[in-house]
């Protein structure tokens, strides 16, 4: 693994020292994060959350990196986060985060690790949507003599798990949790908003997401059950919501990096994409119109999220090493360690000799980032040279 | 990350100790390898290679695991391997392998690591297909005062890189290498055989693969250039070849684990699939016919290789914890940490309560294995209990 880069210190990196490595140095392929874009994306949603009067609880499943999370909570220290695995919860607790929501339905066998974190003083909330889960969470809490704060997952759009706000099980689940001192609130996620192609559709999805969570909370409160947390969010709805009355917190993850799927929806511009993968040209097949690189699906992932969008972006759009798009050049093929680039829309195939380094903007930041152990960090606003300087190397949390 | 399991010793694991962990113990999701199936798959191809009179050079890019490779070279110690990254080359050299082919077109900046391995006494062959690459390999070899053994990539079916056997550049590239003492042979890969759905088509693909490599080698020899290595292979053609006259070695990687893509082609049976992912049921949506698990694309990968086959297998076929298929149950949806199972072909949705553990057989073993740090190892032939015993934990090589 190539791990060039001066260090792993969190926070916005200091100016690189003389003779620092650049993106022309590490062995390819490797993941690159543009810290200036992350900060801009983070600030954009933080301002929205402030205006909407809700706490922002970023989902760290995309970057899975403490230094990236440190950019989000700069002033006040480690802040509230959402996680997708207990490995993330443990790593972020080690990094000083004490307010964590684990937003995947809980399995019984995972409760010992949950309780261990609670005993360390971390407020770790679990998620569930069935009487069976409520029963084993309540049982484990009683046995351990500790409250296990739980959120009930609400289904707002038929996307995945959750109870609908009117489901008969909802008050049953809430009562079981409440009787064990574990009921903390409700949570929903507008997963179908990833298919909302207009600002109007996304605004409606955000309203529906809010209405579903608020309706579920109201139903429980009317039954005499306390609801502290009313949590909503997805990257598309978080950027579309205009009124979050009744909601306490907003979650989003992908927005820190954004990607071609989000750009295709219109949630961001191509220029907002903060994650890319640096690759090297290793061959040409002019008879087929192919440029071959050393970045295949191992480096980009197999995610083809834009294949369902009006504009299919293949495995990614290609830029030069400074991040400037090369018009019409798309990564259209991938085997394990080979990428194939082709020109589209009548664009000429550029002359990119063997050894040329390029960057590929991915379909899905969460999936592409997951193929790497960490990020070589550059600051796109600071760079004028041909090869941007590497400011830091930021490791990722992996596994479960 | 869950790393339960008694150890990481290479070779066929000894009988587990009393009270050993079973597949019911580690936190899900995690990857499982059935060592009995690996041994059977390995022996099948080893026998073929013996009969065909060629050296078998397994591609370790699928398992990326020294203990798995140890199963292949049991008698004679660490044997010849093919790798897809220099990280693999370095790890397998550390593990005692001294005959390694790096089968991705070489980039200039990777040569220092190649030369460092050569200086350790490892025969590490590089691959190339252009005069530019031949020139920088020759230059680096002269500067280092060491031969860098190189294979010229031959294109046999228009799948990816390589020079056709009749390409005008072929003797030019070979001459540049030879003059620097670097020419070692030719290598080709019938990548299009992954779309050959009958035994007859695969046999033709194997013949074409052989003919292309032998023709390229013959052309170079007639020009007075020495060719030691004539290397061919892919999992489909390796299992179809009947006559490899003129070939010195056979490569294949996927065959150790096999997967649904290979089963869909008819190269193996479902019962040969040695890799699976253990997941836990975390919810139900009976109104949609869904069972929700904690194994999403992070655990299975985004690979949908069977989507292009006559029988689309979704993200994978579902078995019980002992590996027995559950008829009609398919993983049809995946988000990052959620899987959705549905029944097809009129099969009833089985009653699988929250907490039930299942195993999912993947589309593409290389991609699914890459999502994990290692394998919990079971022996399917030895197990009669409900939850197979874990014999060992075998780590993977990651990164580049």
PDB file of C-alpha atoms in Angstrom, chain B residues 29 40 45 53 58 67 90 116 136 144 274 282 326 336 370 386:
ATOM      1  CA  UNK B  29     -21.245  -9.622   8.128  1.00  0.00           C
ATOM      2  CA  UNK B  40     -11.312 -29.808  -4.507  1.00  0.00           C
ATOM      3  CA  UNK B  45      -7.237 -27.763 -12.177  1.00  0.00           C
ATOM      4  CA  UNK B  53       1.961 -30.891 -19.479  1.00  0.00           C
ATOM      5  CA  UNK B  58      -2.418 -19.631  -9.935  1.00  0.00           C
ATOM      6  CA  UNK B  67      -2.790 -19.578   3.573  1.00  0.00           C
ATOM      7  CA  UNK B  90       5.719  -8.076  -1.801  1.00  0.00           C
ATOM      8  CA  UNK B 116      13.880  -4.123  -4.918  1.00  0.00           C
ATOM      9  CA  UNK B 136      11.834   2.496 -19.719  1.00  0.00           C
ATOM     10  CA  UNK B 144      20.172  -0.861 -11.866  1.00  0.00           C
ATOM     11  CA  UNK B 274     -16.131 -21.859  -1.788  1.00  0.00           C
ATOM     12  CA  UNK B 282     -32.492  -7.656  10.926  1.00  0.00           C
ATOM     13  CA  UNK B 326     -32.700 -21.995   0.297  1.00  0.00           C
ATOM     14  CA  UNK B 336     -24.276   0.118   2.068  1.00  0.00           C
ATOM     15  CA  UNK B 370     -11.955  -7.622  -1.753  1.00  0.00           C
ATOM     16  CA  UNK B 386     -26.148 -26.406  12.582  1.00  0.00           C
TER      17      UNK B 386
END
